[in-house]
Each structure stands twice: as C-alpha cells, then as structure tokens.
Amino acid sequence: MSTMKMAAMVLVLATVLFSGCQKTPPPPPVVKGMSTPPAIVKHTPSPSPAASVRGLPPPASPASPRRVAVRQLAPEGVFYLLERIAITNDSGVIGELPGTKVTLVTGGETKMQVTDGERTFEVTPAQVTNDLGLAASARKSDETSQAAAASAASKEIDEAARKRQMEFIRSAEPGKRPKRP
C-alpha cells in the first residue's frame, strides 16, 4: 500500500474517532457571593431525520403529559337519545330528536321504558346513552344533517321556480301566448 493511501486512511480514521468523542464541559466558574454554582445545561440533539424514515417514532418527551379522555356521565337513570325515535299515538306520529334527555321508567335487557317528561315510550339500550359527550355529538350530527337537507330542499325549490319563470318568459315572446299555471 502506498504511503499516500496509508496517510489518507489514518486521517479518515482519526477524524471518525475524534468526531465521536464528546468532551464534558468544564465546571462553571464560582462567583463570589453565589452560594451554588449555576446549573449546567446539557445539549440534547434532536432525533435524526433517518429515524422517522425508518418508521421509528420520535422519543417521547418526559415533560409532555398524556391526555386522558374523561367521560362525563349523566346521573343514574338519565339517558340521551342517540337517534331519532318515532312515537305513534292516537293523534299521529311524534319524533324525538337525538340528544333528547329521557329518564328511565323501567329497564330490561332488550327494551327500556323511558319518558321525556311528557310521553313514555320504549327504546332499546343501543338507542340511548348516558355519555354526555356522545349525546352532544349525536345532537350536533343530527342538526348538521338537517341543515344540509334544508339547504338542498331550498336549492331544489329555487331551481324549480327559476325554470318555471324561464318557461313563462319564453312563452311570452312575440307571437306566443303565455301559458297559465
């Protein structure tokens, strides 16, 4: 092996060895009148981009607290509807909306008698919840879908009215007699 190659290898080896070394910082200077020396701040390198490429999660920060979802439950015997319930009676059909508060009258494995304060009706355990967050979500979802349905219906009505108006205008052209609706 030539001397040039040998010198290059020694230089590369020395660079690799010294770059991996870390010196500990010297102790901070003691200042007169100071009872304790200032704290040494240790540098922690950020995770390498290669770690995320390999699919490894970044290390957890010890200072980041874990968030735990706490469910808020209704008092014993109080439930909220998760879906629309149709109640038939002598005068017709009444609809109860998702999120409506109901109170347990009697309960069983497959059917429950509940009341909304005015009417008593039957539901299954899958149609009610005592989780306040889930009840609020059911109500919000129903309100959103009702608003979307109302908007779509309004657009259809407007479009039909516009078509009728255009037909009337076309039929009123000179030489054509307008049609009466």
PDB file of C-alpha atoms in Angstrom:
ATOM      1  CA  MET A   1       0.000   0.000   0.000  1.00  0.00           C
ATOM      2  CA  SER A   2       1.323   3.392  -0.902  1.00  0.00           C
ATOM      3  CA  THR A   3       2.182   5.990   1.687  1.00  0.00           C
ATOM      4  CA  MET A   4      -0.388   8.356   0.268  1.00  0.00           C
ATOM      5  CA  LYS A   5      -3.215   5.833   0.736  1.00  0.00           C
ATOM      6  CA  MET A   6      -1.935   4.956   4.209  1.00  0.00           C
ATOM      7  CA  ALA A   7      -1.870   8.643   5.228  1.00  0.00           C
ATOM      8  CA  ALA A   8      -5.408   9.174   3.876  1.00  0.00           C
ATOM      9  CA  MET A   9      -6.702   6.144   5.821  1.00  0.00           C
ATOM     10  CA  VAL A  10      -5.062   7.336   9.041  1.00  0.00           C
ATOM     11  CA  LEU A  11      -6.554  10.784   8.543  1.00  0.00           C
ATOM     12  CA  VAL A  12     -10.078   9.367   7.931  1.00  0.00           C
ATOM     13  CA  LEU A  13      -9.763   7.020  10.921  1.00  0.00           C
ATOM     14  CA  ALA A  14      -8.584   9.841  13.191  1.00  0.00           C
ATOM     15  CA  THR A  15     -11.452  12.074  12.031  1.00  0.00           C
ATOM     16  CA  VAL A  16     -14.039   9.364  12.716  1.00  0.00           C
ATOM     17  CA  LEU A  17     -12.618   8.585  16.154  1.00  0.00           C
ATOM     18  CA  PHE A  18     -12.365  12.209  17.273  1.00  0.00           C
ATOM     19  CA  SER A  19     -15.756  13.236  15.907  1.00  0.00           C
ATOM     20  CA  GLY A  20     -17.459  10.601  18.069  1.00  0.00           C
ATOM     21  CA  CYS A  21     -15.812  11.900  21.248  1.00  0.00           C
ATOM     22  CA  GLN A  22     -17.623  14.339  23.457  1.00  0.00           C
ATOM     23  CA  LYS A  23     -15.872  16.476  25.970  1.00  0.00           C
ATOM     24  CA  THR A  24     -17.610  17.225  29.232  1.00  0.00           C
ATOM     25  CA  PRO A  25     -17.830  20.944  29.767  1.00  0.00           C
ATOM     26  CA  PRO A  26     -15.610  22.408  32.427  1.00  0.00           C
ATOM     27  CA  PRO A  27     -17.342  23.219  35.703  1.00  0.00           C
ATOM     28  CA  PRO A  28     -18.819  26.716  35.763  1.00  0.00           C
ATOM     29  CA  PRO A  29     -16.786  29.389  37.465  1.00  0.00           C
ATOM     30  CA  VAL A  30     -17.683  30.114  41.053  1.00  0.00           C
ATOM     31  CA  VAL A  31     -18.647  33.726  41.585  1.00  0.00           C
ATOM     32  CA  LYS A  32     -18.084  35.322  44.966  1.00  0.00           C
ATOM     33  CA  GLY A  33     -21.289  35.718  46.887  1.00  0.00           C
ATOM     34  CA  MET A  34     -23.023  32.907  44.980  1.00  0.00           C
ATOM     35  CA  SER A  35     -23.996  30.017  47.260  1.00  0.00           C
ATOM     36  CA  THR A  36     -24.477  27.419  44.490  1.00  0.00           C
ATOM     37  CA  PRO A  37     -22.915  27.320  41.057  1.00  0.00           C
ATOM     38  CA  PRO A  38     -25.209  27.808  38.057  1.00  0.00           C
ATOM     39  CA  ALA A  39     -26.749  24.655  36.642  1.00  0.00           C
ATOM     40  CA  ILE A  40     -25.067  23.008  33.688  1.00  0.00           C
ATOM     41  CA  VAL A  41     -27.355  22.835  30.680  1.00  0.00           C
ATOM     42  CA  LYS A  42     -26.810  19.661  28.712  1.00  0.00           C
ATOM     43  CA  HIS A  43     -27.352  19.718  24.979  1.00  0.00           C
ATOM     44  CA  THR A  44     -29.695  17.005  23.741  1.00  0.00           C
ATOM     45  CA  PRO A  45     -29.570  16.568  19.987  1.00  0.00           C
ATOM     46  CA  SER A  46     -32.886  16.363  18.128  1.00  0.00           C
ATOM     47  CA  PRO A  47     -33.759  12.997  16.595  1.00  0.00           C
ATOM     48  CA  SER A  48     -32.243  12.418  13.213  1.00  0.00           C
ATOM     49  CA  PRO A  49     -34.464  12.532  10.133  1.00  0.00           C
ATOM     50  CA  ALA A  50     -33.307   8.987   9.418  1.00  0.00           C
ATOM     51  CA  ALA A  51     -35.211   7.745  12.483  1.00  0.00           C
ATOM     52  CA  SER A  52     -38.525   8.889  11.020  1.00  0.00           C
ATOM     53  CA  VAL A  53     -37.620   7.426   7.631  1.00  0.00           C
ATOM     54  CA  ARG A  54     -37.014   4.042   9.250  1.00  0.00           C
ATOM     55  CA  GLY A  55     -40.504   4.213  10.752  1.00  0.00           C
ATOM     56  CA  LEU A  56     -39.324   4.654  14.306  1.00  0.00           C
ATOM     57  CA  PRO A  57     -41.372   7.019  16.439  1.00  0.00           C
ATOM     58  CA  PRO A  58     -39.558  10.023  17.866  1.00  0.00           C
ATOM     59  CA  PRO A  59     -38.563   9.610  21.501  1.00  0.00           C
ATOM     60  CA  ALA A  60     -41.225  10.710  23.957  1.00  0.00           C
ATOM     61  CA  SER A  61     -40.604  13.928  25.777  1.00  0.00           C
ATOM     62  CA  PRO A  62     -40.649  13.392  29.531  1.00  0.00           C
ATOM     63  CA  ALA A  63     -42.207  16.842  30.005  1.00  0.00           C
ATOM     64  CA  SER A  64     -45.242  16.165  27.771  1.00  0.00           C
ATOM     65  CA  PRO A  65     -48.208  15.000  29.846  1.00  0.00           C
ATOM     66  CA  ARG A  66     -50.500  12.300  28.489  1.00  0.00           C
ATOM     67  CA  ARG A  67     -54.034  13.362  27.715  1.00  0.00           C
ATOM     68  CA  VAL A  68     -56.614  11.013  29.075  1.00  0.00           C
ATOM     69  CA  ALA A  69     -60.171  11.324  27.821  1.00  0.00           C
ATOM     70  CA  VAL A  70     -62.517  11.634  30.764  1.00  0.00           C
ATOM     71  CA  ARG A  71     -66.094  10.673  30.009  1.00  0.00           C
ATOM     72  CA  GLN A  72     -68.778  12.759  31.645  1.00  0.00           C
ATOM     73  CA  LEU A  73     -71.725  10.587  32.529  1.00  0.00           C
ATOM     74  CA  ALA A  74     -75.316  11.547  33.275  1.00  0.00           C
ATOM     75  CA  PRO A  75     -76.752  10.774  36.716  1.00  0.00           C
ATOM     76  CA  GLU A  76     -78.167   7.305  37.382  1.00  0.00           C
ATOM     77  CA  GLY A  77     -81.370   6.684  35.397  1.00  0.00           C
ATOM     78  CA  VAL A  78     -80.843   9.609  32.988  1.00  0.00           C
ATOM     79  CA  PHE A  79     -80.149   8.877  29.322  1.00  0.00           C
ATOM     80  CA  TYR A  80     -79.984  10.715  25.999  1.00  0.00           C
ATOM     81  CA  LEU A  81     -81.299   9.517  22.652  1.00  0.00           C
ATOM     82  CA  LEU A  82     -78.664   8.637  20.061  1.00  0.00           C
ATOM     83  CA  GLU A  83     -81.076   8.560  17.122  1.00  0.00           C
ATOM     84  CA  ARG A  84     -84.483   9.835  16.071  1.00  0.00           C
ATOM     85  CA  ILE A  85     -87.337   7.944  17.683  1.00  0.00           C
ATOM     86  CA  ALA A  86     -90.843   7.931  16.160  1.00  0.00           C
ATOM     87  CA  ILE A  87     -93.630   7.672  18.733  1.00  0.00           C
ATOM     88  CA  THR A  88     -97.077   6.846  17.410  1.00  0.00           C
ATOM     89  CA  ASN A  89    -100.166   7.760  19.367  1.00  0.00           C
ATOM     90  CA  ASP A  90    -103.862   8.380  18.712  1.00  0.00           C
ATOM     91  CA  SER A  91    -103.251  11.814  17.203  1.00  0.00           C
ATOM     92  CA  GLY A  92    -100.348  10.876  14.909  1.00  0.00           C
ATOM     93  CA  VAL A  93     -96.587  10.480  14.998  1.00  0.00           C
ATOM     94  CA  ILE A  94     -94.218  12.464  17.196  1.00  0.00           C
ATOM     95  CA  GLY A  95     -90.483  12.475  16.604  1.00  0.00           C
ATOM     96  CA  GLU A  96     -87.917  12.670  19.374  1.00  0.00           C
ATOM     97  CA  LEU A  97     -84.560  14.087  18.296  1.00  0.00           C
ATOM     98  CA  PRO A  98     -81.077  12.746  19.033  1.00  0.00           C
ATOM     99  CA  GLY A  99     -79.704  14.282  22.223  1.00  0.00           C
ATOM    100  CA  THR A 100     -83.140  14.460  23.879  1.00  0.00           C
ATOM    101  CA  LYS A 101     -82.935  13.809  27.625  1.00  0.00           C
ATOM    102  CA  VAL A 102     -85.030  10.860  28.804  1.00  0.00           C
ATOM    103  CA  THR A 103     -85.462   9.268  32.225  1.00  0.00           C
ATOM    104  CA  LEU A 104     -85.658   5.546  32.820  1.00  0.00           C
ATOM    105  CA  VAL A 105     -89.066   4.277  33.938  1.00  0.00           C
ATOM    106  CA  THR A 106     -88.337   0.530  33.738  1.00  0.00           C
ATOM    107  CA  GLY A 107     -85.406  -1.274  32.224  1.00  0.00           C
ATOM    108  CA  GLY A 108     -84.737  -4.679  30.780  1.00  0.00           C
ATOM    109  CA  GLU A 109     -82.052  -6.461  28.794  1.00  0.00           C
ATOM    110  CA  THR A 110     -83.552  -5.687  25.364  1.00  0.00           C
ATOM    111  CA  LYS A 111     -86.167  -2.965  25.963  1.00  0.00           C
ATOM    112  CA  MET A 112     -86.371   0.098  28.204  1.00  0.00           C
ATOM    113  CA  GLN A 113     -89.370   2.265  29.090  1.00  0.00           C
ATOM    114  CA  VAL A 114     -88.290   5.928  29.201  1.00  0.00           C
ATOM    115  CA  THR A 115     -90.026   9.273  29.465  1.00  0.00           C
ATOM    116  CA  ASP A 116     -89.178  12.705  28.132  1.00  0.00           C
ATOM    117  CA  GLY A 117     -91.421  14.303  30.757  1.00  0.00           C
ATOM    118  CA  GLU A 118     -94.489  14.366  28.505  1.00  0.00           C
ATOM    119  CA  ARG A 119     -94.572  10.940  26.856  1.00  0.00           C
ATOM    120  CA  THR A 120     -93.488   7.460  27.888  1.00  0.00           C
ATOM    121  CA  PHE A 121     -92.096   5.257  25.123  1.00  0.00           C
ATOM    122  CA  GLU A 122     -89.953   2.203  24.514  1.00  0.00           C
ATOM    123  CA  VAL A 123     -86.324   2.173  23.308  1.00  0.00           C
ATOM    124  CA  THR A 124     -83.535  -0.365  23.049  1.00  0.00           C
ATOM    125  CA  PRO A 125     -80.314   0.119  25.051  1.00  0.00           C
ATOM    126  CA  ALA A 126     -78.485   0.786  21.754  1.00  0.00           C
ATOM    127  CA  GLN A 127     -80.697   3.838  21.119  1.00  0.00           C
ATOM    128  CA  VAL A 128     -79.675   5.676  24.313  1.00  0.00           C
ATOM    129  CA  THR A 129     -76.510   6.690  26.141  1.00  0.00           C
ATOM    130  CA  ASN A 130     -75.545   8.165  29.478  1.00  0.00           C
ATOM    131  CA  ASP A 131     -72.325   9.630  27.997  1.00  0.00           C
ATOM    132  CA  LEU A 132     -72.841  13.406  27.750  1.00  0.00           C
ATOM    133  CA  GLY A 133     -70.171  13.840  25.073  1.00  0.00           C
ATOM    134  CA  LEU A 134     -71.687  11.160  22.880  1.00  0.00           C
ATOM    135  CA  ALA A 135     -75.153  12.699  23.332  1.00  0.00           C
ATOM    136  CA  ALA A 136     -73.872  16.142  22.317  1.00  0.00           C
ATOM    137  CA  SER A 137     -72.174  14.612  19.269  1.00  0.00           C
ATOM    138  CA  ALA A 138     -75.408  12.847  18.233  1.00  0.00           C
ATOM    139  CA  ARG A 139     -77.371  16.093  18.559  1.00  0.00           C
ATOM    140  CA  LYS A 140     -74.775  18.093  16.595  1.00  0.00           C
ATOM    141  CA  SER A 141     -74.639  15.461  13.859  1.00  0.00           C
ATOM    142  CA  ASP A 142     -78.444  15.499  13.523  1.00  0.00           C
ATOM    143  CA  GLU A 143     -78.528  19.313  13.411  1.00  0.00           C
ATOM    144  CA  THR A 144     -75.857  19.324  10.703  1.00  0.00           C
ATOM    145  CA  SER A 145     -77.675  16.749   8.576  1.00  0.00           C
ATOM    146  CA  GLN A 146     -80.989  18.597   8.992  1.00  0.00           C
ATOM    147  CA  ALA A 147     -79.378  21.879   7.932  1.00  0.00           C
ATOM    148  CA  ALA A 148     -77.863  20.182   4.870  1.00  0.00           C
ATOM    149  CA  ALA A 149     -81.234  18.648   3.947  1.00  0.00           C
ATOM    150  CA  ALA A 150     -82.991  22.011   4.337  1.00  0.00           C
ATOM    151  CA  SER A 151     -80.357  23.701   2.168  1.00  0.00           C
ATOM    152  CA  ALA A 152     -80.712  21.043  -0.547  1.00  0.00           C
ATOM    153  CA  ALA A 153     -84.516  21.338  -0.483  1.00  0.00           C
ATOM    154  CA  SER A 154     -84.298  25.121  -0.709  1.00  0.00           C
ATOM    155  CA  LYS A 155     -81.986  24.866  -3.734  1.00  0.00           C
ATOM    156  CA  GLU A 156     -84.392  22.454  -5.458  1.00  0.00           C
ATOM    157  CA  ILE A 157     -87.333  24.796  -4.844  1.00  0.00           C
ATOM    158  CA  ASP A 158     -85.360  27.790  -6.140  1.00  0.00           C
ATOM    159  CA  GLU A 159     -84.286  25.848  -9.239  1.00  0.00           C
ATOM    160  CA  ALA A 160     -87.864  24.748  -9.985  1.00  0.00           C
ATOM    161  CA  ALA A 161     -89.121  28.329  -9.594  1.00  0.00           C
ATOM    162  CA  ARG A 162     -86.378  29.601 -11.904  1.00  0.00           C
ATOM    163  CA  LYS A 163     -87.296  27.005 -14.552  1.00  0.00           C
ATOM    164  CA  ARG A 164     -90.987  27.962 -14.375  1.00  0.00           C
ATOM    165  CA  GLN A 165     -90.068  31.627 -14.702  1.00  0.00           C
ATOM    166  CA  MET A 166     -87.844  30.935 -17.734  1.00  0.00           C
ATOM    167  CA  GLU A 167     -90.617  28.885 -19.401  1.00  0.00           C
ATOM    168  CA  PHE A 168     -93.072  31.709 -18.817  1.00  0.00           C
ATOM    169  CA  ILE A 169     -90.665  34.288 -20.269  1.00  0.00           C
ATOM    170  CA  ARG A 170     -90.010  32.130 -23.362  1.00  0.00           C
ATOM    171  CA  SER A 171     -93.707  31.577 -23.908  1.00  0.00           C
ATOM    172  CA  ALA A 172     -94.362  35.337 -23.636  1.00  0.00           C
ATOM    173  CA  GLU A 173     -92.147  36.117 -26.624  1.00  0.00           C
ATOM    174  CA  PRO A 174     -93.871  37.933 -29.519  1.00  0.00           C
ATOM    175  CA  GLY A 175     -96.243  35.647 -31.367  1.00  0.00           C
ATOM    176  CA  LYS A 176     -96.534  33.165 -28.480  1.00  0.00           C
ATOM    177  CA  ARG A 177     -99.272  33.109 -25.968  1.00  0.00           C
ATOM    178  CA  PRO A 178     -98.245  32.721 -22.295  1.00  0.00           C
ATOM    179  CA  LYS A 179     -99.428  29.581 -20.521  1.00  0.00           C
ATOM    180  CA  ARG A 180    -101.275  29.973 -17.291  1.00  0.00           C
ATOM    181  CA  PRO A 181    -100.082  27.750 -14.499  1.00  0.00           C
TER     182      PRO A 181
END
